[in-house]
Tab-separated table of C-alpha atoms in Angstrom:
chain	number	residue	atom	x	y	z
A	148	UNK	CA	45.000	-67.785	74.409
A	149	UNK	CA	42.450	-67.933	77.700
A	150	UNK	CA	43.805	-65.086	80.286
A	151	UNK	CA	44.148	-66.016	83.454
A	152	UNK	CA	39.996	-64.514	83.968
A	153	UNK	CA	39.205	-67.201	82.097
A	154	UNK	CA	40.915	-69.977	83.825
A	155	UNK	CA	39.901	-68.908	87.406
A	156	UNK	CA	36.804	-68.825	86.856
A	157	UNK	CA	36.891	-72.335	84.449
A	158	UNK	CA	35.475	-70.679	81.124
A	159	UNK	CA	36.400	-73.555	78.536
A	160	UNK	CA	38.143	-71.609	75.450
A	161	UNK	CA	38.454	-73.374	71.779
A	162	UNK	CA	41.666	-74.679	72.928
A	163	UNK	CA	40.073	-76.269	75.683
A	164	UNK	CA	36.967	-77.676	73.631
A	165	UNK	CA	39.802	-79.031	70.745
A	166	UNK	CA	41.630	-80.952	73.111
A	167	UNK	CA	38.183	-82.511	74.240
A	168	UNK	CA	37.615	-83.768	71.033
A	169	UNK	CA	40.872	-85.349	70.047
A	170	UNK	CA	40.543	-87.242	73.935
A	171	UNK	CA	37.099	-88.705	72.461
A	172	UNK	CA	39.429	-89.613	69.507
A	173	UNK	CA	42.269	-91.347	71.186
A	174	UNK	CA	40.487	-94.781	71.719
A	175	UNK	CA	40.085	-97.543	69.696
A	176	UNK	CA	39.971	-97.369	65.531
A	177	UNK	CA	38.953	-100.904	65.028
A	178	UNK	CA	35.778	-100.081	63.865
A	179	UNK	CA	35.279	-96.605	62.373
A	180	UNK	CA	31.880	-96.246	60.268
A	181	UNK	CA	32.662	-96.174	56.035
A	182	UNK	CA	32.343	-92.501	54.805
A	183	UNK	CA	30.054	-91.747	51.610
A	184	UNK	CA	32.038	-91.005	48.469
A	185	UNK	CA	29.274	-89.241	46.705
A	186	UNK	CA	29.946	-86.410	45.544
A	187	UNK	CA	28.509	-83.107	47.675
A	188	UNK	CA	27.335	-79.960	45.721
A	189	UNK	CA	29.530	-76.680	45.426
A	190	UNK	CA	32.234	-77.873	47.138
A	191	UNK	CA	35.920	-76.589	46.586
A	192	UNK	CA	37.076	-78.773	43.731
A	193	UNK	CA	33.660	-77.408	41.405
A	194	UNK	CA	34.961	-73.435	41.177
A	195	UNK	CA	36.491	-71.996	37.805
A	196	UNK	CA	38.931	-69.182	37.161
A	197	UNK	CA	36.992	-67.159	35.014
A	198	UNK	CA	39.253	-64.298	33.597
A	199	UNK	CA	39.748	-62.212	29.841
A	200	UNK	CA	42.481	-62.593	27.627
A	201	UNK	CA	44.004	-59.978	25.632
A	202	UNK	CA	46.541	-61.196	23.715
A	203	UNK	CA	49.555	-58.158	24.740
A	204	UNK	CA	48.749	-58.495	28.561
A	205	UNK	CA	49.523	-62.207	30.817
A	206	UNK	CA	48.870	-60.423	34.321
A	207	UNK	CA	45.526	-59.580	35.055
A	208	UNK	CA	46.065	-56.397	38.003
A	209	UNK	CA	42.590	-55.528	37.474
A	210	UNK	CA	40.539	-57.747	39.626
A	211	UNK	CA	37.139	-56.642	39.617
A	212	UNK	CA	36.766	-56.163	36.111
A	213	UNK	CA	39.013	-58.977	34.360
A	214	UNK	CA	38.064	-62.137	36.486
A	215	UNK	CA	35.535	-64.185	38.700
A	216	UNK	CA	34.878	-67.135	40.247
A	217	UNK	CA	32.052	-69.384	39.473
A	218	UNK	CA	31.231	-72.478	41.836
A	219	UNK	CA	29.783	-75.168	39.804
A	220	UNK	CA	27.271	-77.481	41.967
A	221	UNK	CA	29.350	-80.966	40.846
A	222	UNK	CA	32.725	-81.641	39.089
A	223	UNK	CA	31.334	-82.700	36.124
A	224	UNK	CA	29.267	-79.825	35.034
A	225	UNK	CA	32.357	-77.404	36.184
A	226	UNK	CA	34.161	-79.812	33.361
A	227	UNK	CA	31.283	-79.408	30.829
A	228	UNK	CA	31.685	-75.414	31.245
A	229	UNK	CA	34.921	-74.897	31.340
A	230	UNK	CA	35.734	-77.991	28.088
A	231	UNK	CA	32.718	-75.649	26.396
A	232	UNK	CA	33.579	-72.035	27.348
A	233	UNK	CA	37.186	-72.066	27.618
A	234	UNK	CA	38.656	-70.019	24.428
A	235	UNK	CA	35.237	-68.518	23.371
A	236	UNK	CA	35.345	-64.939	22.209
A	237	UNK	CA	33.244	-63.102	24.887
A	238	UNK	CA	32.784	-59.278	23.542
A	239	UNK	CA	35.774	-59.643	21.305
A	240	UNK	CA	37.672	-60.523	24.249
A	241	UNK	CA	38.736	-64.188	24.786
A	242	UNK	CA	37.786	-66.302	27.953
A	243	UNK	CA	40.028	-67.826	29.888
A	244	UNK	CA	38.163	-71.290	32.014
A	245	UNK	CA	40.612	-72.866	34.539
A	246	UNK	CA	39.980	-74.517	38.084
A	247	UNK	CA	40.062	-72.741	40.888
A	248	UNK	CA	42.753	-73.190	43.186
A	249	UNK	CA	41.532	-75.084	46.484
A	250	UNK	CA	43.296	-73.502	49.431
A	251	UNK	CA	41.132	-75.183	52.039
A	252	UNK	CA	43.078	-78.803	50.810
A	253	UNK	CA	46.324	-80.246	52.421
A	254	UNK	CA	48.370	-83.173	52.100
A	255	UNK	CA	48.786	-85.406	54.463
A	256	UNK	CA	52.291	-87.224	54.909
A	257	UNK	CA	54.085	-90.229	56.790
A	258	UNK	CA	51.063	-92.273	57.446
A	259	UNK	CA	51.226	-96.114	57.872
A	260	UNK	CA	50.009	-98.556	55.938
A	261	UNK	CA	47.529	-99.180	58.815
A	262	UNK	CA	45.386	-95.939	57.481
A	263	UNK	CA	42.758	-95.695	55.674
A	264	UNK	CA	40.122	-93.550	54.141
A	265	UNK	CA	37.821	-93.853	56.917
A	266	UNK	CA	40.797	-93.711	59.925
A	267	UNK	CA	41.884	-89.871	58.132
A	268	UNK	CA	38.494	-88.700	57.200
A	269	UNK	CA	37.803	-89.927	61.602
A	270	UNK	CA	41.282	-88.434	62.667
A	271	UNK	CA	40.853	-84.692	60.827
A	272	UNK	CA	37.158	-84.279	61.492
A	273	UNK	CA	38.304	-82.358	64.530
A	274	UNK	CA	39.859	-79.605	62.571
A	275	UNK	CA	36.705	-78.584	60.829
A	276	UNK	CA	33.946	-80.443	58.568
A	277	UNK	CA	35.676	-82.412	55.589
A	278	UNK	CA	34.549	-82.938	52.202
A	279	UNK	CA	36.488	-85.616	51.237
A	280	UNK	CA	39.636	-87.559	52.596
A	281	UNK	CA	41.598	-89.923	50.365
A	282	UNK	CA	44.715	-92.055	51.142
A	283	UNK	CA	47.184	-92.490	47.575
A	284	UNK	CA	47.744	-95.680	46.687
A	285	UNK	CA	49.751	-96.475	43.785
A	286	UNK	CA	49.554	-98.840	41.032
A	287	UNK	CA	49.044	-101.749	42.426
A	288	UNK	CA	46.723	-100.333	45.095
A	289	UNK	CA	49.032	-100.098	48.076
A	290	UNK	CA	49.582	-97.033	50.058
A	291	UNK	CA	52.133	-94.518	49.373
A	292	UNK	CA	52.385	-93.444	53.473
A	293	UNK	CA	50.781	-89.722	51.357
A	294	UNK	CA	47.062	-88.407	51.633
A	295	UNK	CA	44.966	-85.797	50.601
A	296	UNK	CA	42.130	-83.840	52.477
A	297	UNK	CA	39.524	-81.721	51.187
A	298	UNK	CA	38.032	-79.287	54.395
A	299	UNK	CA	34.608	-77.265	53.737
A	300	UNK	CA	36.552	-73.946	55.375
A	301	UNK	CA	40.014	-72.309	55.116
A	302	UNK	CA	40.510	-71.656	58.916
A	303	UNK	CA	39.625	-75.274	59.428
A	304	UNK	CA	42.907	-76.643	56.621
A	305	UNK	CA	44.636	-73.949	58.451
A	306	UNK	CA	44.135	-74.753	61.763
A	307	UNK	CA	45.023	-78.648	61.172
A	308	UNK	CA	48.749	-78.025	59.432
A	309	UNK	CA	48.981	-75.392	62.424
A	310	UNK	CA	48.379	-77.759	65.219
A	311	UNK	CA	50.362	-80.628	63.772
A	312	UNK	CA	53.422	-78.218	63.115
A	313	UNK	CA	53.646	-77.149	66.827
A	314	UNK	CA	52.976	-80.999	68.040
A	315	UNK	CA	53.662	-84.584	67.276
A	316	UNK	CA	49.428	-85.778	65.769
A	317	UNK	CA	49.675	-90.150	65.343
A	318	UNK	CA	47.135	-91.622	63.847
A	319	UNK	CA	48.396	-94.850	65.029
A	320	UNK	CA	49.557	-96.463	67.670
A	321	UNK	CA	53.348	-96.414	65.988
A	322	UNK	CA	55.059	-93.504	67.187
A	323	UNK	CA	55.044	-91.796	63.780
A	324	UNK	CA	53.845	-87.960	63.516
A	325	UNK	CA	52.409	-87.010	60.319
A	326	UNK	CA	53.516	-84.030	58.041
A	327	UNK	CA	50.063	-81.795	57.047
A	328	UNK	CA	51.081	-78.971	53.943
A	329	UNK	CA	48.908	-76.893	51.836
A	330	UNK	CA	47.972	-79.207	48.300
A	331	UNK	CA	46.490	-77.201	45.413
A	332	UNK	CA	44.999	-79.658	43.096
A	333	UNK	CA	45.798	-79.698	39.810
A	334	UNK	CA	43.108	-80.462	37.719
A	335	UNK	CA	43.179	-79.498	34.172
A	336	UNK	CA	42.302	-82.745	32.147
A	337	UNK	CA	42.581	-80.785	29.105
A	338	UNK	CA	46.685	-80.520	29.342
A	339	UNK	CA	48.198	-77.861	27.680
A	340	UNK	CA	46.337	-76.976	23.942
A	341	UNK	CA	48.511	-75.872	20.808
A	342	UNK	CA	45.942	-72.785	21.184
A	343	UNK	CA	47.659	-71.206	24.197
A	344	UNK	CA	51.078	-71.502	22.488
A	345	UNK	CA	53.286	-67.913	21.675
A	346	UNK	CA	53.407	-68.535	18.176
A	347	UNK	CA	54.599	-64.722	17.770
A	348	UNK	CA	57.488	-65.748	19.414
A	349	UNK	CA	61.076	-66.785	17.654
A	350	UNK	CA	61.503	-69.778	19.686
A	351	UNK	CA	58.716	-71.218	18.663
A	352	UNK	CA	58.906	-70.673	15.245
A	353	UNK	CA	62.972	-72.271	15.739
A	354	UNK	CA	61.476	-75.884	17.324
A	355	UNK	CA	58.739	-76.061	14.896
A	356	UNK	CA	60.838	-75.874	12.065
A	357	UNK	CA	61.553	-79.620	12.649
A	358	UNK	CA	59.098	-82.370	13.422
A	359	UNK	CA	59.097	-85.901	14.980
A	360	UNK	CA	62.258	-87.827	13.421
A	361	UNK	CA	64.752	-90.680	14.768
A	362	UNK	CA	68.127	-89.842	15.443
A	363	UNK	CA	70.488	-90.421	12.649
A	364	UNK	CA	73.662	-92.992	12.406
A	365	UNK	CA	75.725	-90.356	12.759
A	366	UNK	CA	74.353	-88.899	15.805
A	367	UNK	CA	74.537	-92.077	17.486
A	368	UNK	CA	77.826	-92.907	16.887
A	369	UNK	CA	78.936	-89.592	18.140
A	370	UNK	CA	76.287	-90.548	21.335
A	371	UNK	CA	75.902	-87.327	21.737
A	372	UNK	CA	72.414	-87.669	20.552
A	373	UNK	CA	71.268	-90.192	23.765
A	374	UNK	CA	73.498	-88.252	26.396
A	375	UNK	CA	70.734	-86.628	27.624
A	376	UNK	CA	68.466	-90.052	28.127
A	377	UNK	CA	72.342	-91.514	29.773
A	378	UNK	CA	71.177	-87.970	32.365
A	379	UNK	CA	68.054	-89.139	32.484
A	380	UNK	CA	68.744	-92.611	33.802
A	381	UNK	CA	71.617	-91.604	36.832
A	382	UNK	CA	68.856	-89.528	37.511
A	383	UNK	CA	66.306	-91.790	38.377
A	384	UNK	CA	69.188	-94.324	39.824
A	385	UNK	CA	70.284	-91.454	41.615
A	386	UNK	CA	66.188	-91.170	43.025
A	387	UNK	CA	65.728	-94.806	43.606
A	388	UNK	CA	68.857	-94.593	46.106
A	389	UNK	CA	68.196	-91.930	47.860
A	390	UNK	CA	64.947	-92.830	48.443
A	391	UNK	CA	65.563	-96.213	49.520
A	392	UNK	CA	68.353	-94.407	52.316
A	393	UNK	CA	65.336	-91.984	53.357
A	394	UNK	CA	63.607	-95.463	53.930
A	395	UNK	CA	65.873	-97.056	55.786
A	396	UNK	CA	66.483	-93.682	58.218
A	397	UNK	CA	63.241	-93.621	58.622
A	398	UNK	CA	63.226	-97.123	59.597
A	399	UNK	CA	66.218	-96.293	61.654
A	400	UNK	CA	64.356	-93.353	63.425
A	401	UNK	CA	61.139	-95.348	63.797
A	402	UNK	CA	63.424	-97.941	65.739
A	403	UNK	CA	64.262	-95.615	67.604
A	404	UNK	CA	61.620	-93.581	68.049
A	405	UNK	CA	60.106	-97.279	69.630
A	406	UNK	CA	63.248	-97.623	72.110
A	407	UNK	CA	62.666	-93.787	73.651
A	408	UNK	CA	59.043	-95.475	74.578
A	409	UNK	CA	59.976	-98.628	75.373
A	410	UNK	CA	62.549	-97.324	77.740
A	411	UNK	CA	60.300	-94.305	79.142
A	412	UNK	CA	57.094	-97.139	79.624
A	413	UNK	CA	60.067	-99.310	81.592
A	414	UNK	CA	60.747	-95.945	83.518
A	415	UNK	CA	57.222	-95.502	84.140
A	416	UNK	CA	56.610	-99.165	85.492
A	417	UNK	CA	59.667	-98.178	87.935
A	418	UNK	CA	57.963	-95.592	88.833
A	419	UNK	CA	54.864	-96.788	89.621
A	420	UNK	CA	57.371	-100.450	91.269
A	421	UNK	CA	58.324	-97.746	93.697
A	422	UNK	CA	56.161	-96.343	94.735
A	423	UNK	CA	54.173	-99.347	95.365
A	424	UNK	CA	56.985	-100.897	96.974
A	425	UNK	CA	56.848	-97.126	98.945
A	426	UNK	CA	52.786	-97.667	99.209
A	427	UNK	CA	53.763	-101.564	100.855
A	428	UNK	CA	56.035	-100.702	103.215
A	429	UNK	CA	53.632	-97.866	104.859
A	430	UNK	CA	50.921	-99.943	104.442
A	431	UNK	CA	53.143	-102.954	106.398
A	432	UNK	CA	54.414	-99.762	109.386
A	433	UNK	CA	50.237	-99.093	109.950
A	434	UNK	CA	49.689	-102.973	110.222
A	435	UNK	CA	52.436	-103.047	112.084
A	436	UNK	CA	51.682	-100.446	114.591
A	437	UNK	CA	47.846	-101.209	114.935
A	438	UNK	CA	48.976	-104.789	115.742
A	439	UNK	CA	50.904	-103.282	118.333
A	440	UNK	CA	48.158	-101.452	119.739
A	441	UNK	CA	46.099	-104.159	119.801
A	442	UNK	CA	48.556	-106.175	121.700
A	443	UNK	CA	48.893	-103.237	124.230
A	444	UNK	CA	45.242	-102.966	124.194
A	445	UNK	CA	44.940	-106.505	124.696
A	446	UNK	CA	47.306	-106.448	127.479
A	447	UNK	CA	46.121	-103.520	129.278
A	448	UNK	CA	42.580	-105.555	129.159
A	449	UNK	CA	44.137	-108.375	130.721
A	450	UNK	CA	45.859	-106.943	133.394
A	451	UNK	CA	42.465	-104.904	134.100
A	452	UNK	CA	40.955	-107.710	134.113
A	453	UNK	CA	43.375	-109.837	136.525
A	454	UNK	CA	43.462	-106.563	138.803
A	455	UNK	CA	39.410	-106.819	138.942
A	456	UNK	CA	39.482	-110.975	139.364
A	457	UNK	CA	42.322	-110.136	142.363
A	458	UNK	CA	40.266	-107.146	143.486
A	459	UNK	CA	36.909	-109.562	143.009
A	460	UNK	CA	38.993	-113.021	145.031
A	461	UNK	CA	39.847	-109.997	147.535
A	462	UNK	CA	36.189	-109.262	148.444
A	463	UNK	CA	35.900	-112.658	148.579
A	464	UNK	CA	37.814	-113.722	150.920
A	465	UNK	CA	37.054	-110.438	152.540
A	466	UNK	CA	33.175	-112.094	152.867
A	467	UNK	CA	33.878	-115.494	153.625
A	468	UNK	CA	36.580	-113.825	156.500
A	469	UNK	CA	33.463	-111.319	157.562
A	470	UNK	CA	30.898	-114.596	157.198
A	471	UNK	CA	33.456	-116.738	159.625
A	472	UNK	CA	34.109	-113.828	162.096
A	473	UNK	CA	30.383	-113.574	162.004
A	474	UNK	CA	29.596	-117.668	162.697
A	475	UNK	CA	32.269	-117.545	165.330
A	476	UNK	CA	30.432	-114.396	167.107
A	477	UNK	CA	27.342	-116.385	166.706
A	478	UNK	CA	28.525	-119.309	168.173
A	479	UNK	CA	30.377	-117.419	170.937
A	480	UNK	CA	27.162	-115.709	171.181
A	481	UNK	CA	25.312	-118.824	171.764
A	482	UNK	CA	27.888	-120.201	173.956
A	483	UNK	CA	27.199	-117.501	176.425
A	484	UNK	CA	23.170	-117.133	175.823
A	485	UNK	CA	23.258	-121.216	177.453
A	486	UNK	CA	25.545	-120.213	179.902
A	487	UNK	CA	23.077	-117.220	180.668
A	488	UNK	CA	20.567	-119.891	180.754
A	489	UNK	CA	22.619	-122.613	182.941
A	490	UNK	CA	23.313	-119.578	185.449
A	491	UNK	CA	19.786	-118.151	185.156
A	492	UNK	CA	17.818	-121.750	186.072
A	493	UNK	CA	20.466	-122.411	188.655
A	494	UNK	CA	20.105	-118.641	190.419
A	495	UNK	CA	16.084	-119.172	190.609
A	496	UNK	CA	16.533	-122.552	191.735
A	497	UNK	CA	18.428	-121.109	194.631
A	498	UNK	CA	16.004	-118.831	194.632
A	499	UNK	CA	12.695	-121.079	195.032
A	500	UNK	CA	11.816	-122.559	197.774
A	501	UNK	CA	12.631	-126.003	198.194
A	502	UNK	CA	9.892	-128.822	196.878
A	503	UNK	CA	9.228	-125.663	194.274
A	504	UNK	CA	8.235	-126.237	191.283
A	505	UNK	CA	10.612	-123.871	188.316
A	506	UNK	CA	8.545	-122.791	185.566
A	507	UNK	CA	11.073	-125.094	182.927
A	508	UNK	CA	8.959	-128.387	184.324
A	509	UNK	CA	6.285	-127.188	182.209
A	510	UNK	CA	8.193	-127.498	179.233
A	511	UNK	CA	10.555	-126.497	176.388
A	512	UNK	CA	9.487	-122.583	176.412
A	513	UNK	CA	9.390	-120.428	172.738
A	514	UNK	CA	12.032	-118.667	172.133
A	515	UNK	CA	10.202	-114.871	172.006
A	516	UNK	CA	9.247	-115.994	175.403
A	517	UNK	CA	13.142	-117.462	176.065
A	518	UNK	CA	14.358	-113.815	174.762
A	519	UNK	CA	12.029	-112.222	176.684
A	520	UNK	CA	13.206	-113.049	179.715
A	521	UNK	CA	16.795	-112.925	179.193
A	522	UNK	CA	16.406	-109.746	178.688
A	523	UNK	CA	14.885	-109.299	181.744
A	524	UNK	CA	17.010	-111.668	183.962
A	525	UNK	CA	19.652	-109.227	181.900
A	526	UNK	CA	18.036	-105.765	183.140
A	527	UNK	CA	18.111	-107.667	186.601
A	528	UNK	CA	21.518	-108.894	186.348
A	529	UNK	CA	22.539	-105.371	185.707
A	530	UNK	CA	21.076	-103.714	188.782
A	531	UNK	CA	22.062	-106.472	190.680
A	532	UNK	CA	25.631	-106.012	189.612
A	533	UNK	CA	24.839	-102.235	190.728
A	534	UNK	CA	23.620	-103.135	193.718
A	535	UNK	CA	25.301	-105.776	195.000
A	536	UNK	CA	22.877	-107.323	197.754
A	537	UNK	CA	24.504	-110.150	197.937
A	538	UNK	CA	28.209	-110.885	197.278
A	539	UNK	CA	27.205	-114.150	195.797
A	540	UNK	CA	24.790	-112.984	193.234
A	541	UNK	CA	27.675	-110.357	192.591
A	542	UNK	CA	30.089	-113.136	191.527
A	543	UNK	CA	27.017	-114.845	189.483
A	544	UNK	CA	26.240	-111.584	187.780
A	545	UNK	CA	29.989	-111.516	186.693
A	546	UNK	CA	30.428	-114.750	185.092
A	547	UNK	CA	27.063	-114.449	183.749
A	548	UNK	CA	28.414	-111.518	180.989
A	549	UNK	CA	30.292	-111.656	178.365
A	550	UNK	CA	32.088	-108.395	176.875
A	551	UNK	CA	33.703	-108.439	172.902
């Protein structure tokens, strides 16, 4: 178990590593590499149990002296040692040799027809190193839905049993969880030899008094001898009927699980669709908001441009009015200047003696000379207005000035 301190600092425990290995197996299993079927040296099936048996003892309590285990390199050598040494006398005692039970072997049930040796080895390799993994078949070569797995260590087998009992472990896309249980291989090909029988037992002598025989006609008529055969047939029929019923129940359960899976996937799709609809509505609202913002920005820009244009037009109109006013002032100024020039000429004509010539008779004057003369005469006119030596000149001076 991982403590809160491990979770706080992100430390990974064995359970996290195991779940990560299981996640790596959850992909497609179309191309699984072949598993070598060669026998490994010193595997669990090559271990022999050796005991020294006494005639008057059937249970061995002294484990340190009365038995031992020997692991051979290959199974053929273990069989040879068992065949040659079983029953031999060692120090006036008989040796009893049997294949030792392998506690690292498990039996896997409820397999689908599409589980092979390679897939079984691949699926259970997350629990530990595997020596051998096989799917059992019937006499026609069809899988029986069961398999045998030999682990290298007993802890791996116990781990597989515990994890598959706590949760549902699926090997294929079908919702059929595997059932894992411990399995002891009965690998005694010698059977039950006559030397192992308790020959001093009274029952032994009672059973062995009569040899093999067929039933007599008298027994056949009474139908008592064949009663056991009929019971055996009835047992077989009921067993077959029970197997068929179990198969139907299993198919029914698988159909219910498939329907539940379909309902779950449908609900997930509905949730995703609702989430998509909500996201669509959210995006629509955001788009409408952005569209309103763009429209408001466009209206503000147009209003600003309109105001700017109106200001420019107003400024242009003001400039045009100012220009027109200045033109009018210039025109008035020129008219006043021409009038002053005419008055000055008339005044000069009055001031000069008769028969004299004015300097205007010599030709047109230069503009600068004209302006200087205008300023000089203007000053003189102002002086005349102030002093007023002559009444006629005062009246003429008043006529030559324009007030603006």
